[in-house]
Amino acid sequence: MLIAGYELTGSFISNAVFSLLSQPDQQIGPVQFRAGDQVLLDMDAAHSDPAHFTDGERLDLTRDSGMHLQFGHGIHYCIGAPLARVEGQIALESLVRRFPGLRLSVPASEISHSKNPFIRSLTALPVEFEAQRPEG
Ligand code: HEM
C-alpha cells in the first residue's frame, strides 16, 4: 500500500510534469518471444502501440484516453485510481497556477529515468521559473 500509494503517485506526477515540459521521443520496436518465456508487460509500450493510439508517444491532452491501461484492467484494477487522479489534478493545477513560467532548465534529452523496471520514475527534474512578488 505504501509503495502503491506513494511511489507510483510521486512518479506519476513527476513524469506528468516532465511530459508537459517536453515531448517524449522513445521508440519501441517489435520483439519476438518463445512459448514459456516470462514477459513483463510494459504499459508505456502498450500506450505507444500505433494500432491503437495515433502518435501515442506524444503528449496530447485532447486525446480520447478511454482505452488506457495505466491503472490495470479487470479484477485487479487499481483501488487507488480515484485518489491518484485527485492527487495528480491538485499537483499539476497548483504547479501551473503558482509557477506560470515553469520550464525545464536542461534539454529534455538530458532527463533520465531510474533503472527500476516496475516503476517509471525520473532521477531528477530540474526546472526554473521567475520568482513572484508576494501579493499585497
Ligand atoms: C498514478 C498512480 C498509480 C498507478 C499508475 C497505479 C497502477 C496500478 C496498476 C497497473 C495496478 C494493477 C496491478 C495488477 O494488475 O496486478 C494497480 C493495483 C493496485 N493499486 Fe495502484 N496505482 C497508482 C496509485 C495507487 C494508490 C494511490 C493506491 C493506494 C492508495 C494504490 C493501490 C493499489 C492496490 C492495493 C492495487 C491492487 C488491487 C488488486 O490487486 O485488486 N494504487 N495499481
XYZ file of C-alpha atoms and ligand atoms in Angstrom:
179
model
C 0.000 0.000 0.000
C 2.890 2.389 0.811
C 4.660 1.708 -2.482
C 1.404 1.884 -4.457
C 0.186 4.966 -2.610
C 3.418 6.978 -2.550
C 5.958 5.729 -5.095
C 3.524 5.390 -8.000
C 1.734 8.672 -7.435
C 5.021 10.565 -6.940
C 6.444 9.074 -10.118
C 3.208 9.747 -11.986
C 3.287 13.438 -11.046
C 6.973 13.991 -11.908
C 6.546 12.056 -15.172
C 3.470 14.136 -15.997
C 5.341 17.389 -15.300
C 8.234 16.250 -17.474
C 5.859 15.316 -20.289
C 4.140 18.681 -20.007
C 7.510 20.432 -20.320
C 8.891 18.378 -23.186
C 7.955 15.805 -25.811
C 8.883 12.135 -25.330
C 10.715 10.590 -28.296
C 11.117 6.968 -27.296
C 10.891 4.256 -29.985
C 9.612 0.737 -29.107
C 10.327 -1.832 -31.773
C 8.786 -5.289 -32.332
C 10.088 -8.076 -30.036
C 9.858 -11.852 -30.547
C 9.484 -14.267 -27.599
C 9.018 -18.032 -27.317
C 6.289 -20.046 -25.595
C 7.203 -20.309 -21.898
C 9.187 -17.051 -21.787
C 8.358 -14.794 -18.859
C 7.030 -11.445 -20.036
C 6.852 -8.258 -18.001
C 4.122 -6.108 -19.527
C 5.122 -2.503 -20.108
C 2.059 -0.258 -20.009
C 4.028 2.602 -21.554
C 4.762 0.401 -24.585
C 1.084 -0.552 -24.840
C 0.195 3.110 -24.920
C 2.658 3.686 -27.762
C 1.073 0.958 -29.936
C 0.272 2.646 -33.284
C -2.519 0.089 -33.872
C -4.499 1.696 -31.042
C -3.112 5.181 -30.453
C -2.250 7.826 -33.017
C 1.141 9.360 -32.227
C 0.979 7.627 -28.808
C 4.375 8.822 -27.615
C 3.371 12.440 -27.917
C 1.629 14.183 -25.029
C -1.822 15.164 -26.351
C -4.281 16.267 -23.676
C -7.157 16.231 -26.182
C -6.690 12.528 -26.991
C -9.534 10.168 -26.009
C -7.876 8.270 -23.127
C -10.782 5.860 -22.569
C -8.684 2.853 -23.577
C -5.639 3.435 -21.369
C -4.326 0.661 -19.086
C -2.263 2.730 -16.670
C -4.316 1.555 -13.676
C -4.565 -2.047 -14.870
C -7.670 -3.873 -16.021
C -10.247 -6.291 -14.697
C -10.406 -7.780 -11.201
C -7.091 -6.267 -10.051
C -7.886 -2.775 -11.344
C -6.119 -0.227 -9.086
C -8.184 0.614 -5.997
C -6.191 3.856 -5.609
C -7.022 5.208 -9.084
C -9.541 7.850 -7.903
C -7.100 9.045 -5.209
C -4.195 9.126 -7.685
C -6.297 11.161 -10.146
C -7.209 13.725 -7.470
C -3.574 13.969 -6.289
C -2.375 14.461 -9.867
C -5.027 17.065 -10.628
C -4.242 19.090 -7.493
C -0.468 18.842 -8.000
C -0.475 19.802 -11.696
C -3.064 22.585 -11.350
C -1.193 24.034 -8.349
C 2.128 23.962 -10.205
C 0.750 25.665 -13.321
C -1.081 28.296 -11.233
C 1.757 29.113 -8.819
C 4.666 28.939 -11.291
C 3.363 30.283 -14.637
C 6.836 30.452 -16.232
C 7.778 26.922 -15.207
C 10.123 25.292 -17.730
C 12.882 22.678 -17.955
C 16.295 24.079 -17.026
C 18.154 21.423 -19.063
C 17.413 19.996 -22.523
C 14.754 17.236 -22.402
C 17.357 14.797 -23.794
C 19.339 15.146 -20.522
C 16.447 13.934 -18.343
C 16.928 10.299 -17.307
C 14.732 7.637 -15.722
C 15.534 5.294 -12.848
C 16.528 1.724 -13.702
C 13.565 0.243 -11.783
C 11.750 -1.935 -14.383
C 8.470 -1.801 -12.450
C 8.088 1.924 -11.815
C 8.900 4.547 -14.444
C 10.261 7.436 -12.407
C 12.626 10.322 -13.129
C 16.057 10.501 -11.454
C 15.676 14.303 -11.302
C 13.513 17.019 -12.867
C 15.487 20.288 -12.925
C 13.196 23.258 -13.592
C 13.371 27.044 -13.411
C 10.794 29.802 -13.037
C 10.528 33.534 -12.297
C 10.172 34.481 -8.626
C 6.747 36.031 -7.942
C 6.339 39.184 -5.841
C 4.288 38.445 -2.738
C 0.702 39.804 -3.087
C -0.494 42.764 -1.049
C -0.509 7.060 -10.603
C -0.558 6.237 -9.565
C -0.885 4.757 -9.668
C -0.695 3.892 -10.708
C -0.080 4.172 -12.090
C -1.182 2.590 -10.274
C -1.183 1.436 -11.079
C -1.747 0.222 -10.700
C -1.893 -0.927 -11.570
C -1.432 -1.018 -13.041
C -2.489 -1.908 -10.854
C -2.867 -3.329 -11.355
C -1.811 -4.333 -10.964
C -2.149 -5.732 -11.483
O -2.956 -5.884 -12.405
O -1.603 -6.701 -10.952
C -2.710 -1.382 -9.506
C -3.266 -2.100 -8.469
C -3.347 -1.619 -7.159
N -3.133 -0.328 -6.729
Fe -2.494 1.187 -7.871
N -1.645 2.699 -8.998
C -1.487 4.006 -8.583
C -1.853 4.544 -7.358
C -2.326 3.818 -6.275
C -2.681 4.374 -4.988
C -2.628 5.879 -4.647
C -3.053 3.337 -4.185
C -3.494 3.302 -2.761
C -3.693 4.372 -2.025
C -2.955 2.117 -4.992
C -3.232 0.845 -4.555
C -3.334 -0.277 -5.361
C -3.680 -1.612 -4.872
C -3.964 -2.016 -3.426
C -3.716 -2.441 -6.001
C -4.038 -3.948 -6.046
C -5.505 -4.138 -6.433
C -5.849 -5.626 -6.578
O -4.929 -6.454 -6.767
O -7.036 -5.938 -6.515
N -2.531 2.460 -6.253
N -2.268 -0.077 -9.453
